[in-house]
Short mmCIF file of C-alpha atoms in Angstrom, two decimals:
data_model
loop_
_atom_site.label_atom_id
_atom_site.label_comp_id
_atom_site.label_asym_id
_atom_site.label_seq_id
_atom_site.Cartn_x
_atom_site.Cartn_y
_atom_site.Cartn_z
CA MET A 16 0.00 0.00 0.00
CA TRP A 17 2.79 2.43 0.97
CA ASN A 18 5.31 1.10 -1.60
CA GLY A 19 7.62 -0.24 1.07
CA ASP A 20 8.93 -2.89 -1.32
CA ALA A 21 10.25 -0.13 -3.62
CA LEU A 22 11.93 1.90 -0.86
CA ASP A 23 15.72 2.12 -0.77
CA LEU A 24 15.70 1.17 2.91
CA ASP A 25 19.47 1.27 3.32
CA ALA A 26 19.61 4.83 1.98
CA TYR A 27 16.75 5.95 4.23
CA LEU A 28 18.27 4.42 7.37
CA ALA A 29 21.69 5.87 6.53
CA HIS A 30 20.18 9.32 6.02
CA VAL A 31 18.46 9.35 9.42
CA GLY A 32 21.49 7.75 11.07
CA TYR A 33 19.77 4.56 12.22
CA GLU A 34 22.08 1.57 12.62
CA GLY A 35 20.06 -0.60 15.02
CA ASP A 36 18.01 -3.76 14.81
CA ARG A 37 15.51 -4.02 11.95
CA SER A 38 12.90 -6.26 13.59
CA PRO A 39 9.44 -4.69 14.15
CA THR A 40 9.73 -4.20 17.91
CA LEU A 41 8.90 -1.32 20.22
CA GLU A 42 12.60 -0.64 20.72
CA THR A 43 13.09 -0.36 16.96
CA LEU A 44 10.07 1.92 16.62
CA ARG A 45 11.30 4.24 19.35
CA ALA A 46 14.78 4.49 17.91
CA LEU A 47 13.61 4.92 14.32
CA HIS A 48 11.00 7.51 15.31
CA ARG A 49 13.66 9.57 17.08
CA ALA A 50 16.12 9.21 14.21
CA HIS A 51 13.54 10.37 11.66
CA VAL A 52 12.50 13.45 13.67
CA LEU A 53 16.11 14.50 14.17
CA GLY A 54 17.29 13.54 10.69
CA VAL A 55 14.63 14.77 8.25
CA ARG A 56 13.92 18.50 8.03
CA TRP A 57 10.44 20.03 8.10
CA GLU A 58 9.65 22.65 5.44
CA ASN A 59 6.94 23.74 3.03
CA LEU A 60 9.10 25.47 0.41
CA ASP A 61 7.79 23.54 -2.60
CA ALA A 62 4.23 24.56 -1.74
CA VAL A 63 5.29 28.21 -1.55
CA LEU A 64 7.60 28.22 -4.56
CA ARG A 65 5.63 26.14 -7.03
CA GLY A 66 2.31 25.08 -5.49
CA ASP A 67 3.05 21.42 -6.04
CA VAL A 68 4.13 18.81 -3.48
CA PRO A 69 4.29 15.31 -5.06
CA LEU A 70 3.91 12.30 -2.76
CA ASP A 71 5.18 9.53 -5.02
CA LEU A 72 7.96 7.51 -3.43
CA ALA A 73 10.62 8.31 -6.03
CA THR A 74 10.15 12.05 -5.50
CA LEU A 75 10.16 11.66 -1.72
CA GLU A 76 13.39 9.65 -1.79
CA ASN A 77 15.13 12.19 -4.02
CA LYS A 78 13.97 15.15 -1.96
CA LEU A 79 14.04 13.91 1.64
CA ILE A 80 16.92 11.42 1.42
CA ARG A 81 19.25 12.33 -1.46
CA SER A 82 18.86 16.13 -1.51
CA PRO A 83 19.55 18.74 1.19
CA ARG A 84 15.83 19.40 1.57
CA GLY A 85 12.92 18.45 3.81
CA GLY A 86 9.15 18.28 3.61
CA TYR A 87 5.95 18.62 5.60
CA CYS A 88 3.75 16.04 7.30
CA PHE A 89 2.32 14.27 4.24
CA GLU A 90 5.80 13.81 2.80
CA HIS A 91 7.26 12.69 6.12
CA ALA A 92 4.44 10.29 6.92
CA SER A 93 4.43 8.76 3.42
CA LEU A 94 8.18 8.08 3.47
CA TYR A 95 8.09 6.85 7.07
CA ALA A 96 5.13 4.57 6.28
CA ALA A 97 7.11 2.99 3.45
CA ALA A 98 9.96 2.32 5.87
CA LEU A 99 7.66 0.83 8.54
CA GLU A 100 5.95 -1.33 5.92
CA ARG A 101 9.31 -2.58 4.65
CA LEU A 102 10.41 -3.39 8.20
CA GLY A 103 7.25 -5.41 8.86
CA PHE A 104 5.40 -3.17 11.31
CA THR A 105 1.62 -3.26 11.64
CA PHE A 106 0.21 0.25 11.40
CA PHE A 107 -2.35 2.53 9.81
CA ALA A 108 -2.41 6.22 8.97
CA VAL A 109 -4.73 8.85 10.46
CA LEU A 110 -5.47 12.51 9.80
CA GLY A 111 -5.71 15.12 12.53
CA ARG A 112 -6.95 18.63 13.14
CA ILE A 113 -4.34 21.11 14.35
CA ARG A 114 -5.46 23.03 17.44
CA MET A 115 -2.59 25.03 19.03
CA GLY A 116 -5.10 27.40 20.60
CA ALA A 117 -7.15 27.89 17.42
CA PRO A 118 -10.60 29.27 18.36
CA LYS A 119 -12.37 27.50 15.48
CA MET A 120 -12.46 24.01 14.02
CA LEU A 121 -9.79 23.47 11.38
CA PRO A 122 -9.76 20.81 8.62
CA THR A 123 -7.99 17.47 8.89
CA THR A 124 -4.62 18.45 7.47
CA HIS A 125 -2.09 16.67 9.69
CA ALA A 126 -0.85 13.16 8.86
CA MET A 127 0.28 10.64 11.51
CA LEU A 128 0.69 6.90 11.95
CA ILE A 129 -0.72 4.54 14.58
CA VAL A 130 1.59 1.58 15.14
CA GLU A 131 0.35 -1.65 16.78
CA ILE A 132 2.84 -3.76 18.75
CA ASP A 133 1.94 -6.64 21.10
CA GLY A 134 -1.64 -5.45 21.56
CA ARG A 135 -0.65 -1.84 22.30
CA ARG A 136 -1.10 1.18 20.05
CA TRP A 137 1.39 4.01 19.66
CA LEU A 138 1.01 7.42 18.03
CA SER A 139 4.10 7.92 15.86
CA ASP A 140 3.84 11.60 14.92
CA ILE A 141 7.06 12.30 13.03
CA GLY A 142 5.83 15.04 10.68
CA PHE A 143 4.64 17.86 12.94
CA GLY A 144 7.87 19.80 12.73
CA ALA A 145 8.32 20.18 16.48
CA SER A 146 7.47 16.50 16.74
CA PRO A 147 7.81 14.39 19.89
CA LEU A 148 11.10 12.51 19.92
CA GLU A 149 9.33 9.29 20.84
CA PRO A 150 5.99 7.63 20.04
CA VAL A 151 3.20 8.17 22.58
CA GLU A 152 1.07 5.25 23.72
CA LEU A 153 -2.72 5.37 23.33
CA VAL A 154 -3.99 4.51 26.83
CA ASP A 155 -7.77 4.21 27.02
CA GLY A 156 -8.70 5.13 30.57
CA PRO A 157 -8.93 7.97 33.09
CA GLY A 158 -6.15 10.44 32.48
CA GLY A 159 -4.92 8.74 29.30
CA SER A 160 -1.13 8.71 29.08
CA GLU A 161 1.37 11.34 30.14
CA THR A 162 4.96 11.01 29.02
CA THR A 163 8.14 12.86 28.22
CA ASP A 164 10.63 12.33 25.41
CA GLY A 165 13.42 13.63 27.61
CA VAL A 166 12.92 17.22 26.46
CA ARG A 167 9.21 17.94 26.26
CA ALA A 168 6.17 16.52 28.05
CA TYR A 169 3.02 15.26 26.32
CA ARG A 170 -0.42 14.08 27.37
CA LEU A 171 -2.64 11.92 25.13
CA ARG A 172 -6.30 11.56 26.10
CA ARG A 173 -9.37 9.99 24.58
CA GLY A 174 -12.62 11.94 24.34
CA GLU A 175 -14.93 13.88 22.05
CA VAL A 176 -12.84 15.71 19.45
CA THR A 177 -15.65 17.06 17.26
CA PRO A 178 -19.39 17.08 18.02
CA GLY A 179 -20.43 13.44 18.34
CA ALA A 180 -17.04 12.06 17.26
CA ASP A 181 -14.81 10.14 19.65
CA GLY A 182 -11.07 10.42 19.22
CA TRP A 183 -7.81 11.47 20.81
CA THR A 184 -6.16 14.77 21.74
CA LEU A 185 -2.41 15.29 22.11
CA TYR A 186 -1.55 18.02 24.62
CA GLN A 187 1.64 19.88 25.43
CA PRO A 188 2.37 22.17 28.41
CA THR A 189 1.48 25.80 27.85
CA GLY A 190 4.72 26.96 29.38
CA GLY A 191 2.87 29.82 31.04
CA ARG A 192 3.37 32.13 28.07
CA GLU A 193 0.89 34.92 27.46
CA GLY A 194 -1.74 34.11 24.84
CA GLU A 195 -1.33 30.34 25.01
CA SER A 196 -4.54 28.39 25.34
CA ASP A 197 -4.93 26.38 28.58
CA ASP A 198 -7.41 23.79 27.31
CA THR A 199 -7.46 21.59 30.43
CA GLY A 200 -7.37 24.20 33.17
CA ASP A 201 -4.15 22.78 34.58
CA GLY A 202 -1.55 24.05 32.15
CA TRP A 203 -1.97 21.89 29.02
CA MET A 204 -2.70 23.12 25.49
CA ALA A 205 -4.27 20.90 22.83
CA ARG A 206 -1.77 20.40 20.03
CA HIS A 207 -3.97 18.38 17.68
CA THR A 208 -6.85 15.91 17.63
CA PHE A 209 -7.47 12.79 15.57
CA THR A 210 -9.80 9.85 15.20
CA LEU A 211 -8.82 6.25 14.51
CA ASP A 212 -10.47 6.23 11.09
CA PRO A 213 -7.78 4.63 8.87
CA GLN A 214 -6.49 6.77 6.02
CA TYR A 215 -4.83 5.68 2.79
CA PRO A 216 -2.47 7.19 0.22
CA VAL A 217 -5.43 8.52 -1.76
CA ASP A 218 -6.63 10.38 1.35
CA PHE A 219 -3.16 11.84 1.82
CA ARG A 220 -3.18 13.08 -1.78
CA THR A 221 -6.53 14.82 -1.31
CA ALA A 222 -5.56 16.64 1.89
CA ASN A 223 -2.08 17.38 0.53
CA HIS A 224 -3.59 19.10 -2.52
CA PHE A 225 -5.44 21.52 -0.24
CA ILE A 226 -2.35 22.25 1.84
CA ALA A 227 -0.13 22.86 -1.20
CA THR A 228 -2.53 24.88 -3.35
CA SER A 229 -5.41 26.47 -1.44
CA PRO A 230 -5.24 30.18 -0.57
CA HIS A 231 -6.89 29.14 2.71
CA SER A 232 -3.94 26.90 3.58
CA PRO A 233 -1.41 28.36 6.06
CA PHE A 234 1.42 26.67 4.14
CA SER A 235 0.77 27.73 0.54
CA SER A 236 1.85 31.36 0.76
CA ARG A 237 4.58 31.80 3.39
CA PRO A 238 7.74 29.78 4.05
CA PHE A 239 7.74 27.83 7.28
CA VAL A 240 10.73 25.71 8.31
CA GLN A 241 11.56 23.77 11.46
CA ARG A 242 14.52 21.74 12.70
CA VAL A 243 14.48 19.68 15.88
CA HIS A 244 17.58 19.08 17.98
CA PRO A 245 17.63 17.11 21.24
CA ASP A 246 18.01 20.35 23.22
CA ARG A 247 16.44 23.02 21.03
CA LEU A 248 14.01 23.82 18.24
CA HIS A 249 14.67 26.24 15.37
CA LEU A 250 11.69 27.78 13.54
CA LEU A 251 11.55 30.10 10.56
CA ASP A 252 8.16 31.68 9.88
CA ASN A 253 8.51 33.88 6.79
CA ARG A 254 11.40 36.10 8.01
CA THR A 255 10.99 35.53 11.76
CA MET A 256 13.69 33.25 13.14
CA THR A 257 12.94 31.68 16.54
CA THR A 258 15.02 29.36 18.68
CA VAL A 259 13.29 27.59 21.56
CA ARG A 260 15.30 25.92 24.31
CA PRO A 261 12.96 24.03 26.66
CA GLY A 262 13.49 25.10 30.25
CA ALA A 263 15.76 28.02 29.36
CA ALA A 264 15.25 31.25 31.24
CA GLY A 265 14.16 34.29 29.29
CA GLY A 266 11.98 32.53 26.75
CA PRO A 267 12.58 31.98 23.02
CA GLU A 268 15.23 33.84 21.04
CA VAL A 269 13.51 35.78 18.25
CA ARG A 270 15.09 37.70 15.38
CA GLU A 271 13.64 39.31 12.26
CA LEU A 272 15.78 38.49 9.23
CA GLU A 273 16.46 40.68 6.24
CA PRO A 274 15.24 38.99 3.03
CA HIS A 275 18.78 38.40 1.72
CA GLU A 276 19.66 36.55 4.96
CA VAL A 277 17.00 33.87 4.56
CA PRO A 278 18.74 31.53 2.05
CA LYS A 279 21.92 31.56 4.16
CA VAL A 280 20.00 30.82 7.37
CA LEU A 281 18.21 27.99 5.60
CA SER A 282 21.59 26.48 4.78
CA ASP A 283 23.51 27.25 7.97
CA VAL A 284 20.78 26.58 10.55
CA PHE A 285 18.38 24.18 8.86
CA GLY A 286 20.68 22.30 6.50
CA ILE A 287 18.48 23.17 3.51
CA ASP A 288 20.33 24.26 0.38
CA LEU A 289 18.23 25.83 -2.37
CA THR A 290 19.28 26.06 -5.98
CA PRO A 291 20.19 29.62 -7.04
CA ASP A 292 16.93 29.87 -9.01
CA ASP A 293 14.84 28.71 -6.03
CA ALA A 294 16.70 31.09 -3.70
CA ASP A 295 15.90 34.00 -6.02
CA LEU A 296 12.27 32.90 -6.29
CA LEU A 297 11.99 32.63 -2.52
CA LEU A 298 13.02 36.25 -2.12
CA THR A 299 9.95 37.28 -4.13
CA LYS A 300 7.69 35.35 -1.73
CA LEU A 301 8.95 36.90 1.51
CA VAL A 302 6.98 39.70 3.14
#
C-alpha cells in the first residue's frame, strides 16, 4: 500500500542515522521515530515556490533522502510509512486537526501513523515539525497517558474531538506564556486531535492538494521551516527566526531576518540548500 517494497531502505536508514536492529519491535520503533524526527527537516518550500508537493515515493526519496531538503507532514508520513511497511510493522495512517489554541475548528490536514505492537497502540507523529522525539502510547482510561521524550512533556487523552465524534487529543504544556490556550485548566494546550479512522495514500493526496494549493492553507503562501535538535528547536516563519530551548530562562530567542539573509539561514541553521533559481524565487515570496 505504501510502496515499502520499492523503498531504498538502506539509503533511508543511513540518512536518518539509524544503525540498530531491523525487527518490528517497540525498541526499533522508538529508535527509528527519534532518528527520523532529528534527521529529516520540516519545510513547506515547494508549496510556496511552485504550489506542487508530489507524494510519489521516487520524488520523496530524491527530496528527503538524497537532496539537502525536507518536507511537511504528508511527505514525512508517506516516506516513514514505506519504511515501517518494509520493516514489517503493523500500522495505519490517520489525519488530525491542528489546534494550538485555534478558536475555530480546522480541517484534517495533519498526517500521523498509529503503530500496533503486542496489543498496544502508539502514536508515531514524526511530521509535525516540532514532533515528539518518541511515540506516545494510546492509553484508554482515566487520564490517558502522560509522558516525556526527555525534552518535552506530552499528554494523550481519549474523548470527544468534534461534536459526536470520539477520538484522541495530544496536549503539550502551555509553558505559562501569554496568549497560550490552557485547554485543560491545569496548564496543558491541545496540540492536535485525531480519530482512529484509517487513512490511505489517496486520502493523503486529497488533503495534501489543499495544503499545497489552497489560498486558505497556512502553508501555501509563506515559508515555514523547522529543525528539531535534542536540546532546542529552530523555527523560521517567513522572516521571523525563533530558537526555543525548553526550560531556558528568558523565553525563546527571536530575530527578524532581512530577506537576503533567509537563504543563508536555511543552509547554515536548517541544512536546507536551495538552488540559485529557487533562492531567487523565494526572495519574491517573503513579506
